[in-house]
Amino acid sequence: MSTLQEEYNRIEKYILGQLETADREDFEARLQASPELQTLVEDHKVLLDAIEEQSLIENMEQIHQDVFTNSSASATTKIFSLWSSWTKYGIAASVAILLLWGGYTLSRKQTKDQKLFASYFTPDPGLPTTMSSTDNFTFFEAMVSYKQGAYAEAIAQWEPLLNEKPKNDTLNYFVGVAHLANNNESEAITFLQWATEKENSQFLSDAYYYLGLSYLKKGNKENAIHFFKLSKHKKSTALLSELVK
Amino acid sequence: MRGAIQSNHLYQEDLLQAIKANDVVVLKKLYTENFPKVAAFIQKNNGNKEQAKDIFQEAMVVLWKAVKTEKFKATNATAVQGYLYMIAKNKWTDHLRSASYKKEVSSDAVMNYAEMQETHGIDEDHYDQKLQKAKLAFAQLGTECKELLSKFYFSKNSFEELAQDLGLNIASVKNKKYRCMQRLRALVIPQKQEL
């Protein structure tokens, strides 16, 4: 765990009142002395409040749709697993049948999309690993693992670097592709999204391409198409024509 | 505790505790039981269903915040319902008043980013601005992170539960949560520079 991560851990525990007395006093003393730390605490508190409040709002939207909107049966699908406990309140048999049917077509679609994924996906070949400077040592060591196909290992090596530079496009890109190569498309999406944040990134187009592939593997054709369209990767066009035919 | 809450003999204290804990079953009950009354009032007073929904949800947020900060301490079993109705009614009255001289402004439900940048104010406003911005950013965070953070901070799932849910070990879940927070932070708070 990086020191920054540890610091945020402490900040959060302080806000939530979970620090032991000694640690709390220690923290409060530092807080007194450091306006920077005060800002970090305030900002973190805003994030926690926002997550809770927005979750509440979305929760209510869901309730409203479930209970007070007549067309809710057709509009479902985006049921958050969060609300799964409600299912025990009983779903009409007709809806259950609808869902079953939906699930069936969904799984068929998934296999087709996944076949397409398998025929197109090859991991990025990686960067040349001639080590020029020592500060990049860890990065290139991980790159060696990556090139050898030891994706989990590469991810583990890159992770601490990423914690220090959460927005670095190169890191996010390769960690994302490594996750995808490691059959973890959900994780891949998180990182690849980051890799597309910088508009002038040399990885932008490829990141879009792999984002598209991640969604394809997930069976989310709509998003896949969206990202293939953004990408200038040479295989994107071919994939697009397969997807929209 | 949940057993007691679900029974009809819902004690006010339990209800407040459940609201504080974001108990989705109780929140749903509260919503479904109180919305029709508010909607009836608003629809009788020149409002439509959509407006009723917005006003009611705003009232729910006000109640929820008041309970969390312990500003609302109920004294009897119907106090929560009464409080909700009163807030919604006031909000709707305010809306009607403002609408009488302004042209239909859709309340303050969605504040857009440009507006937020323009408005300057004292500390409280500053916090509210940041909160609005952070809510917007969270709403657009991407399902993976959103779901994880929501489960952790709103549903109060433990790391153990999340690990089981996601089929990851606890250390990975902690890392994932950290990265999601970093992502959200970067979206909301101007970063001076990367380390």
CSV table of C-alpha atoms in Angstrom, one decimal, chain A residues 3-244:
chain,number,residue,atom,x,y,z
A,3,THR,CA,1.9,6.1,1.6
A,4,LEU,CA,-0.7,8.2,-0.2
A,5,GLN,CA,-3.2,5.4,0.1
A,6,GLU,CA,-2.4,5.0,3.8
A,7,GLU,CA,-2.9,8.7,4.3
A,8,TYR,CA,-6.3,8.6,2.7
A,9,ASN,CA,-7.2,5.6,4.8
A,10,ARG,CA,-6.4,7.6,7.9
A,11,ILE,CA,-8.3,10.6,6.7
A,12,GLU,CA,-11.4,8.5,6.1
A,13,LYS,CA,-11.1,6.8,9.4
A,14,TYR,CA,-10.8,10.2,11.0
A,15,ILE,CA,-14.0,11.4,9.3
A,16,LEU,CA,-15.9,8.3,10.1
A,17,GLY,CA,-14.7,8.5,13.7
A,18,GLN,CA,-12.9,5.2,13.5
A,19,LEU,CA,-9.5,6.2,14.7
A,20,GLU,CA,-8.2,4.9,18.1
A,21,THR,CA,-7.8,7.6,20.7
A,22,ALA,CA,-4.0,7.8,20.3
A,23,ASP,CA,-4.1,7.9,16.5
A,24,ARG,CA,-6.9,10.4,16.6
A,25,GLU,CA,-5.0,12.8,18.8
A,26,ASP,CA,-2.0,12.3,16.6
A,27,PHE,CA,-4.0,13.1,13.6
A,28,GLU,CA,-5.7,16.1,15.1
A,29,ALA,CA,-2.3,17.6,16.0
A,30,ARG,CA,-1.2,17.2,12.4
A,31,LEU,CA,-4.4,18.6,11.2
A,32,GLN,CA,-4.0,21.8,13.4
A,33,ALA,CA,-0.6,22.3,11.9
A,34,SER,CA,-1.3,21.6,8.2
A,35,PRO,CA,-3.8,23.6,6.1
A,36,GLU,CA,-3.0,21.1,3.3
A,37,LEU,CA,-4.2,18.2,5.4
A,38,GLN,CA,-7.3,20.2,6.3
A,39,THR,CA,-8.1,20.7,2.7
A,40,LEU,CA,-7.6,17.0,2.0
A,41,VAL,CA,-10.0,16.1,4.9
A,42,GLU,CA,-12.7,18.6,3.7
A,43,ASP,CA,-12.4,17.4,0.1
A,44,HIS,CA,-12.7,13.8,1.2
A,45,LYS,CA,-15.7,14.5,3.2
A,46,VAL,CA,-17.4,16.1,0.2
A,47,LEU,CA,-16.8,13.0,-1.8
A,48,LEU,CA,-18.3,10.7,0.9
A,49,ASP,CA,-21.3,12.9,1.2
A,50,ALA,CA,-21.8,13.1,-2.5
A,51,ILE,CA,-21.6,9.3,-2.9
A,52,GLU,CA,-24.2,8.7,-0.3
A,53,GLU,CA,-26.5,11.4,-1.5
A,54,GLN,CA,-26.3,10.5,-5.1
A,55,SER,CA,-26.8,6.9,-4.2
A,56,LEU,CA,-29.9,7.8,-2.3
A,57,ILE,CA,-31.3,9.8,-5.2
A,58,GLU,CA,-30.7,6.9,-7.6
A,59,ASN,CA,-32.2,4.5,-5.1
A,60,MET,CA,-35.3,6.7,-5.0
A,61,GLU,CA,-35.5,6.9,-8.8
A,62,GLN,CA,-35.5,3.1,-8.9
A,63,ILE,CA,-38.2,2.9,-6.2
A,64,HIS,CA,-40.3,5.4,-8.2
A,65,GLN,CA,-39.9,3.4,-11.4
A,66,ASP,CA,-40.7,0.1,-9.7
A,67,VAL,CA,-43.7,1.3,-7.8
A,68,PHE,CA,-45.2,4.3,-9.5
A,69,THR,CA,-44.4,3.9,-13.2
A,70,ASN,CA,-46.7,1.6,-15.0
A,71,SER,CA,-44.3,0.7,-17.8
A,72,SER,CA,-41.7,-0.4,-15.3
A,73,ALA,CA,-41.8,-4.0,-16.5
A,74,SER,CA,-40.2,-3.1,-19.8
A,75,ALA,CA,-38.0,-0.4,-18.5
A,76,THR,CA,-36.2,-2.5,-15.9
A,77,THR,CA,-32.9,-4.1,-16.9
A,78,LYS,CA,-30.8,-1.5,-15.1
A,79,ILE,CA,-31.6,-3.0,-11.8
A,80,PHE,CA,-28.6,-2.4,-9.6
A,81,SER,CA,-27.6,-5.5,-7.7
A,82,LEU,CA,-27.8,-3.1,-4.7
A,83,TRP,CA,-31.5,-3.4,-4.7
A,84,SER,CA,-31.6,-7.2,-5.1
A,85,SER,CA,-33.0,-7.6,-1.6
A,86,TRP,CA,-36.3,-6.2,-2.9
A,87,THR,CA,-36.9,-9.1,-5.1
A,88,LYS,CA,-38.2,-11.0,-2.1
A,89,TYR,CA,-41.2,-8.7,-2.3
A,90,GLY,CA,-42.3,-10.8,-5.1
A,91,ILE,CA,-42.3,-10.3,-8.8
A,92,ALA,CA,-45.3,-11.2,-10.9
A,93,ALA,CA,-45.0,-14.4,-12.8
A,94,SER,CA,-45.3,-12.7,-16.1
A,95,VAL,CA,-42.4,-10.4,-15.3
A,96,ALA,CA,-40.4,-13.5,-14.3
A,97,ILE,CA,-41.1,-15.1,-17.6
A,98,LEU,CA,-40.1,-12.0,-19.4
A,99,LEU,CA,-36.9,-11.8,-17.5
A,100,LEU,CA,-36.1,-15.5,-18.2
A,101,TRP,CA,-36.7,-14.9,-21.9
A,102,GLY,CA,-34.5,-11.8,-21.8
A,103,GLY,CA,-31.8,-13.8,-20.0
A,104,TYR,CA,-31.9,-16.5,-22.6
A,105,THR,CA,-31.5,-14.1,-25.5
A,106,LEU,CA,-28.9,-12.3,-23.6
A,107,SER,CA,-26.8,-15.4,-23.0
A,108,ARG,CA,-27.0,-16.3,-26.7
A,109,LYS,CA,-25.9,-12.9,-27.7
A,110,GLN,CA,-23.0,-13.1,-25.2
A,111,THR,CA,-21.6,-16.2,-26.8
A,112,LYS,CA,-21.7,-14.6,-30.2
A,113,ASP,CA,-20.1,-11.4,-29.0
A,114,GLN,CA,-17.5,-13.4,-27.1
A,115,LYS,CA,-16.6,-15.4,-30.2
A,116,LEU,CA,-16.1,-12.2,-32.0
A,117,PHE,CA,-14.0,-10.9,-29.1
A,118,ALA,CA,-11.8,-14.1,-29.2
A,119,SER,CA,-11.1,-13.8,-32.9
A,120,TYR,CA,-10.0,-10.2,-32.6
A,121,PHE,CA,-8.3,-9.8,-29.3
A,122,THR,CA,-4.6,-9.8,-29.1
A,123,PRO,CA,-2.9,-7.9,-26.3
A,124,ASP,CA,-0.9,-4.8,-27.2
A,125,PRO,CA,2.7,-6.0,-28.0
A,126,GLY,CA,4.1,-3.7,-25.2
A,127,LEU,CA,6.9,-1.3,-25.1
A,128,PRO,CA,10.6,-2.0,-25.9
A,129,THR,CA,12.3,-2.9,-22.6
A,130,THR,CA,15.7,-1.4,-23.0
A,131,MET,CA,16.3,0.1,-19.6
A,132,SER,CA,17.6,3.5,-19.9
A,133,SER,CA,17.0,5.1,-16.6
A,134,THR,CA,16.8,3.6,-13.1
A,135,ASP,CA,13.6,5.3,-12.1
A,136,ASN,CA,11.7,3.4,-14.7
A,137,PHE,CA,13.1,0.1,-13.6
A,138,THR,CA,9.9,-1.2,-11.9
A,139,PHE,CA,7.9,-0.1,-14.9
A,140,PHE,CA,10.0,-2.1,-17.4
A,141,GLU,CA,10.3,-5.0,-15.1
A,142,ALA,CA,6.6,-5.2,-15.1
A,143,MET,CA,6.7,-4.8,-18.9
A,144,VAL,CA,8.8,-7.9,-19.2
A,145,SER,CA,6.3,-9.9,-17.2
A,146,TYR,CA,3.6,-8.5,-19.4
A,147,LYS,CA,5.3,-9.5,-22.6
A,148,GLN,CA,5.9,-13.0,-21.2
A,149,GLY,CA,2.1,-13.3,-20.7
A,150,ALA,CA,2.4,-13.1,-16.9
A,151,TYR,CA,-0.4,-10.6,-16.7
A,152,ALA,CA,-1.4,-10.9,-13.1
A,153,GLU,CA,2.3,-10.5,-12.1
A,154,ALA,CA,2.6,-7.4,-14.3
A,155,ILE,CA,-0.5,-5.9,-12.8
A,156,ALA,CA,0.8,-6.4,-9.3
A,157,GLN,CA,4.1,-4.7,-10.3
A,158,TRP,CA,2.4,-1.8,-11.9
A,159,GLU,CA,-0.2,-1.3,-9.2
A,160,PRO,CA,2.1,0.6,-6.7
A,161,LEU,CA,3.2,2.9,-9.5
A,162,LEU,CA,-0.4,3.6,-10.4
A,163,ASN,CA,-1.3,4.5,-6.9
A,164,GLU,CA,1.3,7.2,-7.1
A,165,LYS,CA,0.2,8.4,-10.5
A,166,PRO,CA,-3.5,7.4,-10.8
A,167,LYS,CA,-3.9,9.4,-14.0
A,168,ASN,CA,-0.9,8.3,-15.9
A,169,ASP,CA,-2.1,7.2,-19.4
A,170,THR,CA,0.7,4.7,-20.1
A,171,LEU,CA,0.2,2.9,-16.9
A,172,ASN,CA,-3.6,2.8,-17.1
A,173,TYR,CA,-3.4,1.6,-20.7
A,174,PHE,CA,-1.2,-1.3,-20.0
A,175,VAL,CA,-2.8,-2.3,-16.8
A,176,GLY,CA,-6.1,-2.2,-18.6
A,177,VAL,CA,-5.0,-4.3,-21.4
A,178,ALA,CA,-3.3,-6.7,-19.0
A,179,HIS,CA,-6.6,-7.1,-17.1
A,180,LEU,CA,-8.4,-7.8,-20.4
A,181,ALA,CA,-5.8,-10.4,-21.4
A,182,ASN,CA,-6.3,-11.9,-17.9
A,183,ASN,CA,-10.1,-12.3,-18.6
A,184,ASN,CA,-11.1,-9.5,-16.3
A,185,GLU,CA,-12.9,-7.1,-18.6
A,186,SER,CA,-14.6,-5.2,-15.8
A,187,GLU,CA,-11.3,-4.2,-14.3
A,188,ALA,CA,-10.0,-3.5,-17.7
A,189,ILE,CA,-12.7,-0.9,-18.3
A,190,THR,CA,-11.9,1.0,-15.2
A,191,PHE,CA,-8.3,1.5,-16.3
A,192,LEU,CA,-8.8,1.9,-19.9
A,193,GLN,CA,-11.3,4.7,-19.2
A,194,TRP,CA,-8.5,6.5,-17.4
A,195,ALA,CA,-6.2,6.0,-20.3
A,196,THR,CA,-8.6,7.9,-22.5
A,197,GLU,CA,-8.7,11.0,-20.2
A,198,LYS,CA,-5.8,12.7,-21.9
A,199,GLU,CA,-6.8,13.9,-25.3
A,200,ASN,CA,-3.3,14.0,-26.7
A,201,SER,CA,-2.2,10.6,-25.3
A,202,GLN,CA,-0.5,8.4,-27.8
A,203,PHE,CA,-2.5,5.5,-26.4
A,204,LEU,CA,-5.9,7.2,-26.9
A,205,SER,CA,-6.9,5.4,-30.1
A,206,ASP,CA,-5.7,2.0,-28.9
A,207,ALA,CA,-7.3,2.6,-25.5
A,208,TYR,CA,-10.7,3.2,-27.2
A,209,TYR,CA,-10.1,0.0,-29.2
A,210,TYR,CA,-9.5,-2.1,-26.1
A,211,LEU,CA,-12.4,-0.4,-24.3
A,212,GLY,CA,-14.6,-1.5,-27.2
A,213,LEU,CA,-13.3,-5.0,-26.9
A,214,SER,CA,-13.8,-5.1,-23.2
A,215,TYR,CA,-17.5,-4.1,-23.7
A,216,LEU,CA,-17.8,-6.6,-26.5
A,217,LYS,CA,-16.6,-9.3,-24.1
A,218,LYS,CA,-19.1,-8.1,-21.5
A,219,GLY,CA,-21.8,-8.4,-24.1
A,220,ASN,CA,-22.5,-4.7,-24.1
A,221,LYS,CA,-22.7,-4.2,-27.9
A,222,GLU,CA,-23.9,-0.6,-27.7
A,223,ASN,CA,-20.9,0.6,-25.7
A,224,ALA,CA,-18.6,-1.5,-27.8
A,225,ILE,CA,-19.7,0.2,-31.0
A,226,HIS,CA,-19.4,3.5,-29.4
A,227,PHE,CA,-15.8,3.0,-28.6
A,228,PHE,CA,-14.8,1.3,-31.8
A,229,LYS,CA,-16.2,4.4,-33.6
A,230,LEU,CA,-13.9,6.6,-31.5
A,231,SER,CA,-10.8,4.5,-32.3
A,232,LYS,CA,-8.6,4.7,-35.3
A,233,HIS,CA,-7.2,1.3,-34.7
A,234,LYS,CA,-7.0,-0.6,-37.9
A,235,LYS,CA,-9.2,-3.5,-36.7
A,236,SER,CA,-12.0,-1.1,-35.4
A,237,THR,CA,-13.5,-0.7,-38.8
A,238,ALA,CA,-13.6,-4.4,-39.5
A,239,LEU,CA,-15.2,-5.0,-36.1
A,240,LEU,CA,-17.7,-2.3,-36.6
A,241,SER,CA,-18.9,-3.9,-39.8
A,242,GLU,CA,-19.2,-7.3,-38.1
A,243,LEU,CA,-21.2,-5.7,-35.3
A,244,VAL,CA,-23.7,-3.6,-37.3
